[in-house]
PDB file of C-alpha atoms in Angstrom:
ATOM      1  CA  MET B   1      56.721  -8.412  10.165  1.00 46.00           C
ATOM      2  CA  ALA B   2      53.425  -9.402  11.716  1.00 50.00           C
ATOM      3  CA  ALA B   3      51.535  -7.486   9.027  1.00 52.00           C
ATOM      4  CA  GLU B   4      53.576  -9.167   6.285  1.00 56.00           C
ATOM      5  CA  THR B   5      52.993 -12.685   7.574  1.00 59.00           C
ATOM      6  CA  ARG B   6      49.254 -12.196   8.173  1.00 63.00           C
ATOM      7  CA  PRO B   7      47.314 -14.611   5.922  1.00 63.00           C
ATOM      8  CA  LYS B   8      45.101 -13.143   3.241  1.00 66.00           C
ATOM      9  CA  ARG B   9      41.356 -13.366   3.725  1.00 70.00           C
ATOM     10  CA  SER B  10      39.807 -15.924   1.425  1.00 71.00           C
ATOM     11  CA  ILE B  11      37.171 -14.772  -1.042  1.00 72.00           C
ATOM     12  CA  ARG B  12      33.816 -16.239  -0.158  1.00 76.00           C
ATOM     13  CA  TRP B  13      32.701 -17.349  -3.604  1.00 80.00           C
ATOM     14  CA  HIS B  14      29.852 -19.396  -2.183  1.00 77.00           C
ATOM     15  CA  ILE B  15      27.983 -16.175  -1.258  1.00 82.00           C
ATOM     16  CA  GLY B  16      27.885 -15.121  -4.900  1.00 83.00           C
ATOM     17  CA  VAL B  17      26.807 -18.600  -5.960  1.00 85.00           C
ATOM     18  CA  PHE B  18      23.829 -18.554  -3.595  1.00 89.00           C
ATOM     19  CA  LEU B  19      22.876 -14.964  -4.469  1.00 89.00           C
ATOM     20  CA  ALA B  20      23.191 -15.379  -8.235  1.00 90.00           C
ATOM     21  CA  PRO B  21      19.803 -17.092  -8.881  1.00 91.00           C
ATOM     22  CA  ALA B  22      17.872 -14.460  -6.909  1.00 91.00           C
ATOM     23  CA  VAL B  23      19.802 -11.615  -8.561  1.00 92.00           C
ATOM     24  CA  LEU B  24      19.161 -13.037 -12.033  1.00 94.00           C
ATOM     25  CA  VAL B  25      15.447 -13.513 -11.401  1.00 94.00           C
ATOM     26  CA  TYR B  26      15.095 -10.034  -9.864  1.00 92.00           C
ATOM     27  CA  THR B  27      17.002  -8.473 -12.761  1.00 93.00           C
ATOM     28  CA  ALA B  28      14.938 -10.297 -15.378  1.00 93.00           C
ATOM     29  CA  PHE B  29      11.535  -9.526 -13.864  1.00 91.00           C
ATOM     30  CA  MET B  30      12.124  -6.161 -12.138  1.00 91.00           C
ATOM     31  CA  ILE B  31      15.200  -4.238 -13.276  1.00 92.00           C
ATOM     32  CA  LEU B  32      14.978  -4.848 -17.028  1.00 93.00           C
ATOM     33  CA  PRO B  33      11.201  -4.137 -17.249  1.00 92.00           C
ATOM     34  CA  LEU B  34      11.762  -0.963 -15.204  1.00 91.00           C
ATOM     35  CA  PHE B  35      14.375   0.371 -17.612  1.00 93.00           C
ATOM     36  CA  GLY B  36      12.225  -0.772 -20.537  1.00 93.00           C
ATOM     37  CA  THR B  37       9.307   1.251 -19.157  1.00 92.00           C
ATOM     38  CA  LEU B  38      11.496   4.317 -18.656  1.00 92.00           C
ATOM     39  CA  GLN B  39      12.752   4.008 -22.214  1.00 93.00           C
ATOM     40  CA  LEU B  40       9.260   3.505 -23.649  1.00 93.00           C
ATOM     41  CA  SER B  41       8.031   6.667 -21.919  1.00 93.00           C
ATOM     42  CA  LEU B  42      10.518   8.736 -23.950  1.00 93.00           C
ATOM     43  CA  PHE B  43       9.240   7.531 -27.338  1.00 93.00           C
ATOM     44  CA  ARG B  44       6.037   7.958 -29.317  1.00 91.00           C
ATOM     45  CA  ASN B  45       4.507   5.895 -32.070  1.00 86.00           C
ATOM     46  CA  ILE B  46       4.554   8.082 -35.191  1.00 84.00           C
ATOM     47  CA  GLU B  47       3.655   6.523 -38.524  1.00 81.00           C
ATOM     48  CA  GLN B  48       4.059   2.993 -37.196  1.00 82.00           C
ATOM     49  CA  SER B  49       7.552   3.638 -35.843  1.00 86.00           C
ATOM     50  CA  GLN B  50       8.910   4.562 -32.445  1.00 88.00           C
ATOM     51  CA  VAL B  51      10.350   8.107 -32.478  1.00 91.00           C
ATOM     52  CA  PHE B  52      12.307   9.630 -29.601  1.00 91.00           C
ATOM     53  CA  VAL B  53      10.377  12.618 -28.220  1.00 91.00           C
ATOM     54  CA  GLY B  54      12.124  13.192 -24.890  1.00 89.00           C
ATOM     55  CA  PHE B  55       9.773  14.455 -22.176  1.00 93.00           C
ATOM     56  CA  SER B  56       6.972  15.279 -24.605  1.00 93.00           C
ATOM     57  CA  ASN B  57       4.769  12.493 -23.223  1.00 93.00           C
ATOM     58  CA  PHE B  58       5.080  13.940 -19.722  1.00 95.00           C
ATOM     59  CA  ARG B  59       4.206  17.429 -20.960  1.00 94.00           C
ATOM     60  CA  THR B  60       1.135  15.921 -22.625  1.00 94.00           C
ATOM     61  CA  LEU B  61       0.231  14.089 -19.435  1.00 94.00           C
ATOM     62  CA  PHE B  62       0.490  17.245 -17.315  1.00 94.00           C
ATOM     63  CA  GLY B  63      -0.773  19.857 -19.768  1.00 90.00           C
ATOM     64  CA  ASP B  64      -3.096  18.306 -22.343  1.00 91.00           C
ATOM     65  CA  PRO B  65      -6.704  18.478 -21.032  1.00 92.00           C
ATOM     66  CA  ASN B  66      -7.441  15.113 -22.651  1.00 90.00           C
ATOM     67  CA  TRP B  67      -4.915  13.535 -20.275  1.00 93.00           C
ATOM     68  CA  SER B  68      -4.247  15.947 -17.427  1.00 94.00           C
ATOM     69  CA  VAL B  69      -7.827  16.049 -16.105  1.00 95.00           C
ATOM     70  CA  ASN B  70      -7.919  12.285 -15.590  1.00 94.00           C
ATOM     71  CA  PHE B  71      -4.332  12.186 -14.317  1.00 96.00           C
ATOM     72  CA  TRP B  72      -4.800  14.816 -11.591  1.00 96.00           C
ATOM     73  CA  ASN B  73      -8.133  13.257 -10.628  1.00 96.00           C
ATOM     74  CA  ALA B  74      -6.478   9.831 -10.270  1.00 96.00           C
ATOM     75  CA  LEU B  75      -3.603  11.326  -8.272  1.00 96.00           C
ATOM     76  CA  ARG B  76      -5.982  13.106  -5.867  1.00 96.00           C
ATOM     77  CA  ASN B  77      -7.980   9.925  -5.399  1.00 97.00           C
ATOM     78  CA  ASN B  78      -4.799   7.954  -4.767  1.00 96.00           C
ATOM     79  CA  VAL B  79      -3.687  10.433  -2.111  1.00 97.00           C
ATOM     80  CA  TRP B  80      -7.078  10.167  -0.396  1.00 97.00           C
ATOM     81  CA  PHE B  81      -6.890   6.360  -0.649  1.00 97.00           C
ATOM     82  CA  PHE B  82      -3.510   6.493   1.125  1.00 96.00           C
ATOM     83  CA  ILE B  83      -4.671   8.976   3.780  1.00 96.00           C
ATOM     84  CA  ILE B  84      -7.583   6.752   4.808  1.00 96.00           C
ATOM     85  CA  HIS B  85      -5.243   3.796   5.218  1.00 95.00           C
ATOM     86  CA  MET B  86      -2.826   5.862   7.294  1.00 95.00           C
ATOM     87  CA  LEU B  87      -5.515   7.364   9.526  1.00 95.00           C
ATOM     88  CA  VAL B  88      -7.738   4.292   9.878  1.00 96.00           C
ATOM     89  CA  GLN B  89      -5.898   1.069   9.071  1.00 95.00           C
ATOM     90  CA  ASN B  90      -2.610   1.643  10.881  1.00 94.00           C
ATOM     91  CA  PRO B  91      -4.075   3.086  14.135  1.00 94.00           C
ATOM     92  CA  ILE B  92      -6.561   0.219  14.279  1.00 96.00           C
ATOM     93  CA  GLY B  93      -3.724  -2.238  13.660  1.00 94.00           C
ATOM     94  CA  ILE B  94      -1.730  -0.717  16.518  1.00 93.00           C
ATOM     95  CA  LEU B  95      -4.764  -0.827  18.823  1.00 93.00           C
ATOM     96  CA  LEU B  96      -5.500  -4.471  17.981  1.00 94.00           C
ATOM     97  CA  ALA B  97      -1.861  -5.415  18.505  1.00 93.00           C
ATOM     98  CA  ALA B  98      -1.848  -3.685  21.895  1.00 90.00           C
ATOM     99  CA  LEU B  99      -5.002  -5.549  22.935  1.00 90.00           C
ATOM    100  CA  LEU B 100      -3.740  -8.920  21.694  1.00 90.00           C
ATOM    101  CA  SER B 101      -0.424  -8.499  23.502  1.00 87.00           C
ATOM    102  CA  SER B 102      -2.210  -8.219  26.832  1.00 83.00           C
ATOM    103  CA  PRO B 103      -1.472 -11.325  28.945  1.00 80.00           C
ATOM    104  CA  ARG B 104      -4.958 -11.177  30.454  1.00 82.00           C
ATOM    105  CA  LEU B 105      -6.728 -11.648  27.104  1.00 85.00           C
ATOM    106  CA  ARG B 106      -7.874 -15.161  26.294  1.00 88.00           C
ATOM    107  CA  PHE B 107      -8.173 -16.812  22.856  1.00 89.00           C
ATOM    108  CA  THR B 108      -5.576 -14.461  21.364  1.00 88.00           C
ATOM    109  CA  ALA B 109      -4.560 -17.054  18.748  1.00 89.00           C
ATOM    110  CA  PHE B 110      -8.136 -17.234  17.478  1.00 92.00           C
ATOM    111  CA  TYR B 111      -8.465 -13.459  17.289  1.00 92.00           C
ATOM    112  CA  ARG B 112      -5.156 -13.095  15.452  1.00 92.00           C
ATOM    113  CA  THR B 113      -6.160 -15.710  12.920  1.00 92.00           C
ATOM    114  CA  ALA B 114      -9.634 -14.258  12.375  1.00 93.00           C
ATOM    115  CA  ILE B 115      -8.275 -10.759  11.787  1.00 94.00           C
ATOM    116  CA  PHE B 116      -5.419 -11.905   9.544  1.00 94.00           C
ATOM    117  CA  VAL B 117      -7.420 -14.306   7.330  1.00 94.00           C
ATOM    118  CA  PRO B 118      -8.870 -11.567   5.027  1.00 93.00           C
ATOM    119  CA  THR B 119      -5.338 -10.577   3.971  1.00 94.00           C
ATOM    120  CA  ILE B 120      -4.865 -13.912   2.195  1.00 92.00           C
ATOM    121  CA  LEU B 121      -8.164 -13.689   0.312  1.00 91.00           C
ATOM    122  CA  SER B 122      -8.189 -12.884  -3.395  1.00 90.00           C
ATOM    123  CA  PHE B 123      -8.979  -9.324  -4.455  1.00 89.00           C
ATOM    124  CA  VAL B 124     -11.624 -10.738  -6.763  1.00 90.00           C
ATOM    125  CA  ILE B 125     -13.394 -12.494  -3.897  1.00 91.00           C
ATOM    126  CA  VAL B 126     -13.208  -9.441  -1.644  1.00 93.00           C
ATOM    127  CA  GLY B 127     -14.354  -7.025  -4.351  1.00 91.00           C
ATOM    128  CA  PHE B 128     -17.346  -9.053  -5.486  1.00 91.00           C
ATOM    129  CA  ALA B 129     -18.307 -10.052  -1.944  1.00 91.00           C
ATOM    130  CA  TRP B 130     -18.429  -6.461  -0.697  1.00 93.00           C
ATOM    131  CA  LYS B 131     -20.171  -5.327  -3.865  1.00 90.00           C
ATOM    132  CA  LEU B 132     -22.914  -7.841  -3.093  1.00 89.00           C
ATOM    133  CA  ILE B 133     -23.000  -6.923   0.602  1.00 91.00           C
ATOM    134  CA  LEU B 134     -23.398  -3.199  -0.110  1.00 90.00           C
ATOM    135  CA  SER B 135     -25.847  -3.621  -2.972  1.00 87.00           C
ATOM    136  CA  PRO B 136     -29.131  -1.737  -2.279  1.00 86.00           C
ATOM    137  CA  ILE B 137     -31.104  -4.401  -4.190  1.00 84.00           C
ATOM    138  CA  TRP B 138     -29.869  -7.818  -3.054  1.00 81.00           C
ATOM    139  CA  GLY B 139     -27.225  -6.897  -0.475  1.00 83.00           C
ATOM    140  CA  VAL B 140     -27.388  -7.844   3.200  1.00 88.00           C
ATOM    141  CA  ALA B 141     -26.247  -4.437   4.452  1.00 88.00           C
ATOM    142  CA  PRO B 142     -29.729  -2.807   4.166  1.00 86.00           C
ATOM    143  CA  HIS B 143     -31.346  -5.706   6.031  1.00 85.00           C
ATOM    144  CA  LEU B 144     -28.723  -5.710   8.784  1.00 87.00           C
ATOM    145  CA  MET B 145     -29.044  -1.958   9.269  1.00 87.00           C
ATOM    146  CA  ASP B 146     -32.820  -2.308   9.310  1.00 84.00           C
ATOM    147  CA  PHE B 147     -32.490  -5.021  11.962  1.00 85.00           C
ATOM    148  CA  VAL B 148     -30.647  -2.616  14.297  1.00 86.00           C
ATOM    149  CA  GLY B 149     -32.868   0.345  13.409  1.00 85.00           C
ATOM    150  CA  LEU B 150     -30.321   2.182  11.222  1.00 83.00           C
ATOM    151  CA  LYS B 151     -31.803   1.617   7.779  1.00 82.00           C
ATOM    152  CA  SER B 152     -32.394   5.358   7.349  1.00 82.00           C
ATOM    153  CA  PHE B 153     -28.603   5.798   7.268  1.00 85.00           C
ATOM    154  CA  PHE B 154     -28.118   3.318   4.427  1.00 86.00           C
ATOM    155  CA  THR B 155     -27.250   4.676   1.022  1.00 88.00           C
ATOM    156  CA  PRO B 156     -25.756   3.035  -2.075  1.00 90.00           C
ATOM    157  CA  TRP B 157     -22.218   3.980  -1.104  1.00 91.00           C
ATOM    158  CA  LEU B 158     -20.580   2.391  -4.148  1.00 92.00           C
ATOM    159  CA  GLY B 159     -23.026   4.153  -6.462  1.00 90.00           C
ATOM    160  CA  LYS B 160     -22.480   7.741  -5.276  1.00 92.00           C
ATOM    161  CA  GLU B 161     -19.465   9.767  -6.302  1.00 92.00           C
ATOM    162  CA  GLN B 162     -18.924  11.352  -2.888  1.00 92.00           C
ATOM    163  CA  TYR B 163     -18.890   8.010  -1.044  1.00 93.00           C
ATOM    164  CA  ALA B 164     -17.565   5.377  -3.462  1.00 95.00           C
ATOM    165  CA  LEU B 165     -13.823   5.886  -2.986  1.00 95.00           C
ATOM    166  CA  THR B 166     -14.106   6.162   0.800  1.00 95.00           C
ATOM    167  CA  ALA B 167     -16.217   2.999   0.924  1.00 95.00           C
ATOM    168  CA  LEU B 168     -13.692   1.041  -1.143  1.00 95.00           C
ATOM    169  CA  SER B 169     -10.851   2.403   0.976  1.00 96.00           C
ATOM    170  CA  LEU B 170     -12.558   1.100   4.116  1.00 96.00           C
ATOM    171  CA  VAL B 171     -13.056  -2.269   2.421  1.00 95.00           C
ATOM    172  CA  SER B 172      -9.313  -2.320   1.735  1.00 95.00           C
ATOM    173  CA  VAL B 173      -8.690  -1.395   5.379  1.00 96.00           C
ATOM    174  CA  TRP B 174     -10.847  -4.331   6.485  1.00 95.00           C
ATOM    175  CA  GLN B 175      -8.855  -6.670   4.261  1.00 95.00           C
ATOM    176  CA  PHE B 176      -5.343  -5.559   5.210  1.00 95.00           C
ATOM    177  CA  VAL B 177      -5.586  -4.385   8.813  1.00 95.00           C
ATOM    178  CA  GLY B 178      -4.137  -7.749   9.828  1.00 94.00           C
ATOM    179  CA  ILE B 179      -0.717  -6.879   8.365  1.00 95.00           C
ATOM    180  CA  PRO B 180       0.078  -3.864  10.576  1.00 94.00           C
ATOM    181  CA  MET B 181      -1.525  -5.699  13.482  1.00 95.00           C
ATOM    182  CA  MET B 182       0.861  -8.653  13.144  1.00 94.00           C
ATOM    183  CA  LEU B 183       3.941  -6.475  12.597  1.00 93.00           C
ATOM    184  CA  ILE B 184       3.198  -4.316  15.635  1.00 94.00           C
ATOM    185  CA  TYR B 185       2.297  -7.407  17.648  1.00 93.00           C
ATOM    186  CA  ALA B 186       5.699  -8.926  16.840  1.00 92.00           C
ATOM    187  CA  ALA B 187       7.405  -5.641  17.770  1.00 91.00           C
ATOM    188  CA  LEU B 188       5.588  -5.534  21.112  1.00 90.00           C
ATOM    189  CA  LEU B 189       6.605  -9.104  21.911  1.00 89.00           C
ATOM    190  CA  SER B 190      10.245  -8.274  21.131  1.00 89.00           C
ATOM    191  CA  ILE B 191      10.417  -5.632  23.896  1.00 87.00           C
ATOM    192  CA  PRO B 192      12.658  -7.029  26.633  1.00 87.00           C
ATOM    193  CA  ASP B 193      10.905  -8.124  29.810  1.00 84.00           C
ATOM    194  CA  GLU B 194      13.415  -6.115  31.829  1.00 88.00           C
ATOM    195  CA  VAL B 195      12.060  -2.883  30.358  1.00 86.00           C
ATOM    196  CA  ILE B 196       8.469  -3.791  31.228  1.00 84.00           C
ATOM    197  CA  GLU B 197       9.449  -4.896  34.738  1.00 84.00           C
ATOM    198  CA  ALA B 198      11.337  -1.654  35.323  1.00 87.00           C
ATOM    199  CA  ALA B 199       8.305   0.347  34.196  1.00 84.00           C
ATOM    200  CA  GLU B 200       6.052  -1.619  36.542  1.00 83.00           C
ATOM    201  CA  CYS B 201       8.451  -1.010  39.422  1.00 85.00           C
ATOM    202  CA  ASP B 202       8.143   2.712  38.718  1.00 80.00           C
ATOM    203  CA  GLY B 203       4.360   2.427  38.798  1.00 81.00           C
ATOM    204  CA  VAL B 204       3.831   2.772  35.041  1.00 79.00           C
ATOM    205  CA  THR B 205       1.141   0.258  34.064  1.00 78.00           C
ATOM    206  CA  GLY B 206      -1.848  -0.088  31.752  1.00 77.00           C
ATOM    207  CA  MET B 207      -2.314   2.465  29.000  1.00 80.00           C
ATOM    208  CA  ALA B 208       0.311   4.763  30.510  1.00 83.00           C
ATOM    209  CA  GLN B 209       2.858   1.985  30.040  1.00 84.00           C
ATOM    210  CA  PHE B 210       1.870   1.610  26.391  1.00 85.00           C
ATOM    211  CA  TRP B 211       2.058   5.340  25.593  1.00 86.00           C
ATOM    212  CA  LYS B 212       5.217   6.111  27.558  1.00 85.00           C
ATOM    213  CA  ILE B 213       7.238   2.911  27.197  1.00 86.00           C
ATOM    214  CA  LYS B 214       6.035   0.599  24.447  1.00 88.00           C
ATOM    215  CA  LEU B 215       4.977   3.095  21.787  1.00 88.00           C
ATOM    216  CA  PRO B 216       8.363   4.901  21.584  1.00 86.00           C
ATOM    217  CA  LEU B 217      10.101   1.515  21.304  1.00 87.00           C
ATOM    218  CA  ILE B 218       7.945   0.350  18.377  1.00 89.00           C
ATOM    219  CA  LEU B 219       8.217   3.607  16.402  1.00 88.00           C
ATOM    220  CA  PRO B 220      10.695   2.028  13.919  1.00 87.00           C
ATOM    221  CA  SER B 221       8.137  -0.697  13.177  1.00 89.00           C
ATOM    222  CA  ILE B 222       5.422   1.923  12.746  1.00 91.00           C
ATOM    223  CA  GLY B 223       7.689   3.736  10.279  1.00 89.00           C
ATOM    224  CA  ILE B 224       8.176   0.548   8.258  1.00 90.00           C
ATOM    225  CA  ILE B 225       4.424  -0.070   8.233  1.00 93.00           C
ATOM    226  CA  SER B 226       3.821   3.498   7.033  1.00 92.00           C
ATOM    227  CA  ILE B 227       6.202   3.198   4.083  1.00 93.00           C
ATOM    228  CA  LEU B 228       4.792  -0.219   3.177  1.00 93.00           C
ATOM    229  CA  THR B 229       1.313   1.301   3.240  1.00 95.00           C
ATOM    230  CA  PHE B 230       2.498   4.135   1.006  1.00 95.00           C
ATOM    231  CA  VAL B 231       4.049   1.795  -1.554  1.00 95.00           C
ATOM    232  CA  GLY B 232       1.083  -0.584  -1.523  1.00 94.00           C
ATOM    233  CA  ASN B 233      -1.527   2.158  -1.916  1.00 95.00           C
ATOM    234  CA  PHE B 234       0.222   3.841  -4.831  1.00 95.00           C
ATOM    235  CA  ASN B 235       0.480   0.441  -6.529  1.00 92.00           C
ATOM    236  CA  ALA B 236      -3.179  -0.395  -5.866  1.00 93.00           C
ATOM    237  CA  PHE B 237      -5.356  -1.581  -8.726  1.00 94.00           C
ATOM    238  CA  ASP B 238      -7.064  -4.915  -8.092  1.00 92.00           C
ATOM    239  CA  LEU B 239      -9.806  -3.929  -5.643  1.00 93.00           C
ATOM    240  CA  ILE B 240     -10.933  -0.878  -7.625  1.00 94.00           C
ATOM    241  CA  TYR B 241     -10.930  -2.829 -10.866  1.00 94.00           C
ATOM    242  CA  THR B 242     -12.855  -5.740  -9.365  1.00 92.00           C
ATOM    243  CA  ALA B 243     -15.510  -3.634  -7.653  1.00 92.00           C
ATOM    244  CA  GLN B 244     -15.924  -0.703 -10.054  1.00 92.00           C
ATOM    245  CA  GLY B 245     -14.392  -1.883 -13.334  1.00 90.00           C
ATOM    246  CA  ALA B 246     -11.703  -0.249 -15.474  1.00 89.00           C
ATOM    247  CA  LEU B 247     -13.725   2.985 -15.725  1.00 90.00           C
ATOM    248  CA  ALA B 248     -13.578   3.290 -11.918  1.00 91.00           C
ATOM    249  CA  GLY B 249     -17.109   4.580 -11.637  1.00 84.00           C
ATOM    250  CA  PRO B 250     -19.249   6.298 -10.916  1.00 90.00           C
ATOM    251  CA  ASN B 251     -17.897   9.021 -13.202  1.00 91.00           C
ATOM    252  CA  TYR B 252     -14.226   8.182 -12.428  1.00 93.00           C
ATOM    253  CA  SER B 253     -14.764   8.978  -8.740  1.00 95.00           C
ATOM    254  CA  THR B 254     -12.777   5.881  -7.711  1.00 95.00           C
ATOM    255  CA  ASP B 255     -10.135   6.235 -10.409  1.00 95.00           C
ATOM    256  CA  ILE B 256      -6.591   5.885  -9.066  1.00 96.00           C
ATOM    257  CA  LEU B 257      -3.238   5.801 -10.813  1.00 96.00           C
ATOM    258  CA  GLY B 258      -3.383   2.012 -11.253  1.00 95.00           C
ATOM    259  CA  THR B 259      -6.716   2.011 -13.116  1.00 95.00           C
ATOM    260  CA  PHE B 260      -5.719   5.110 -15.092  1.00 95.00           C
ATOM    261  CA  LEU B 261      -2.520   3.327 -16.150  1.00 95.00           C
ATOM    262  CA  TYR B 262      -4.513   0.258 -17.194  1.00 95.00           C
ATOM    263  CA  ARG B 263      -6.838   2.240 -19.458  1.00 94.00           C
ATOM    264  CA  ALA B 264      -3.997   4.285 -20.931  1.00 93.00           C
ATOM    265  CA  PHE B 265      -1.738   1.324 -21.681  1.00 93.00           C
ATOM    266  CA  PHE B 266      -4.179  -1.366 -22.786  1.00 92.00           C
ATOM    267  CA  GLY B 267      -7.190   0.730 -23.790  1.00 89.00           C
ATOM    268  CA  PHE B 268     -10.744   0.069 -22.760  1.00 85.00           C
ATOM    269  CA  GLN B 269     -13.993   0.051 -24.734  1.00 79.00           C
ATOM    270  CA  LEU B 270     -13.715   2.960 -27.213  1.00 75.00           C
ATOM    271  CA  GLN B 271     -10.390   4.193 -25.852  1.00 78.00           C
ATOM    272  CA  ILE B 272      -7.382   2.963 -27.821  1.00 84.00           C
ATOM    273  CA  GLY B 273      -4.371   1.928 -25.779  1.00 87.00           C
ATOM    274  CA  ASP B 274      -1.199   4.022 -25.964  1.00 90.00           C
ATOM    275  CA  PRO B 275       1.788   2.092 -24.527  1.00 93.00           C
ATOM    276  CA  ASN B 276       3.989   5.193 -24.560  1.00 94.00           C
ATOM    277  CA  MET B 277       1.589   7.273 -22.478  1.00 94.00           C
ATOM    278  CA  GLY B 278       0.972   4.266 -20.246  1.00 94.00           C
ATOM    279  CA  ALA B 279       4.728   3.994 -19.702  1.00 95.00           C
ATOM    280  CA  ALA B 280       4.818   7.713 -18.830  1.00 95.00           C
ATOM    281  CA  ILE B 281       2.130   7.183 -16.178  1.00 95.00           C
ATOM    282  CA  ALA B 282       4.007   4.160 -14.821  1.00 95.00           C
ATOM    283  CA  THR B 283       7.170   6.269 -14.658  1.00 95.00           C
ATOM    284  CA  ILE B 284       5.358   8.956 -12.649  1.00 96.00           C
ATOM    285  CA  MET B 285       4.083   6.276 -10.260  1.00 96.00           C
ATOM    286  CA  PHE B 286       7.625   4.956  -9.875  1.00 95.00           C
ATOM    287  CA  LEU B 287       8.997   8.436  -9.161  1.00 95.00           C
ATOM    288  CA  ILE B 288       6.282   9.131  -6.575  1.00 96.00           C
ATOM    289  CA  ILE B 289       7.022   5.871  -4.767  1.00 95.00           C
ATOM    290  CA  LEU B 290      10.780   6.440  -5.054  1.00 94.00           C
ATOM    291  CA  ALA B 291      10.437   9.944  -3.579  1.00 94.00           C
ATOM    292  CA  GLY B 292       8.357   8.634  -0.669  1.00 92.00           C
ATOM    293  CA  VAL B 293      10.830   5.839   0.069  1.00 91.00           C
ATOM    294  CA  CYS B 294      13.792   8.251  -0.078  1.00 91.00           C
ATOM    295  CA  VAL B 295      12.080  10.653   2.322  1.00 89.00           C
ATOM    296  CA  TYR B 296      11.511   7.782   4.722  1.00 87.00           C
ATOM    297  CA  LEU B 297      15.047   6.385   4.464  1.00 84.00           C
ATOM    298  CA  PHE B 298      16.964   9.658   4.741  1.00 83.00           C
ATOM    299  CA  LEU B 299      14.692  11.777   6.942  1.00 79.00           C
ATOM    300  CA  VAL B 300      12.437   9.537   9.004  1.00 75.00           C
ATOM    301  CA  GLN B 301      14.406   6.345   9.605  1.00 72.00           C
ATOM    302  CA  THR B 302      17.525   8.185  10.771  1.00 72.00           C
ATOM    303  CA  ARG B 303      15.464   9.892  13.490  1.00 70.00           C
ATOM    304  CA  LEU B 304      13.679   6.701  14.509  1.00 62.00           C
ATOM    305  CA  ARG B 305      16.934   4.826  15.142  1.00 61.00           C
ATOM    306  CA  ARG B 306      17.331   6.566  18.484  1.00 58.00           C
ATOM    307  CA  TYR B 307      14.317   4.621  19.785  1.00 51.00           C
ATOM    308  CA  GLN B 308      15.810   1.239  19.012  1.00 53.00           C
ATOM    309  CA  PHE B 309      17.143  -0.781  21.911  1.00 49.00           C
TER     310      PHE B 309
END
């Protein structure tokens, strides 16, 4: 009788009303273009008409030397671009966050602001500014290195194939190191004081406290930063295009999937754009990012949950 007389739960229509605008905008600008790109990658322009060719564009991308050489080169460069961010940007961000969270450090607000400001700068400003700084003709880098007695180590990093991509990756690290720093800083501040006090009572202080207590507790945040870095790096385009142009010179040594997609889709100089092949490249980028996110969600995040408190 109690189950029969229990009142029915009311449907919360207001939730749908508030979510509807965001869902419509996201569908119009993200979901529909995504499916349109996937569809375009399965067609080819033959005699001024779109003809369904299945996975032929992907076979051309992987097997045709006219496309595959540039594609595999861009993919290798993109992987290296991501590795530098993982090995340089994120550890530096964690170190800066650990230093800024120290109660004995003064002017922490100023340091946080100074480190985070480059992240809000335009890619165009950052690209052109560092291109001028590193220029061997009118740049300030040769003069600064000469001032400290290191001019013999200067070389036109952006003009040599073996250094250009690494140099631009480090420029990107300089610009975005503030993001992992702030996320880790927020995670460190969210650790309960009781945990820190218990560690101090056990004699765990200083760096030992960070490695044994704080670091395991912020591993979920580090995992989120890693996947955000992965997604951002495999969507990168602006900095390379601004500093090295659409050809990603010298000799395509800084070419990544974003610049390769731009040239394939829109064309550049003597190269005629092919929207179908560009859509195929965009589809491969989407699948790479999707695979990385799935690995994180189903393999990494489930193991990191045990460290949450």
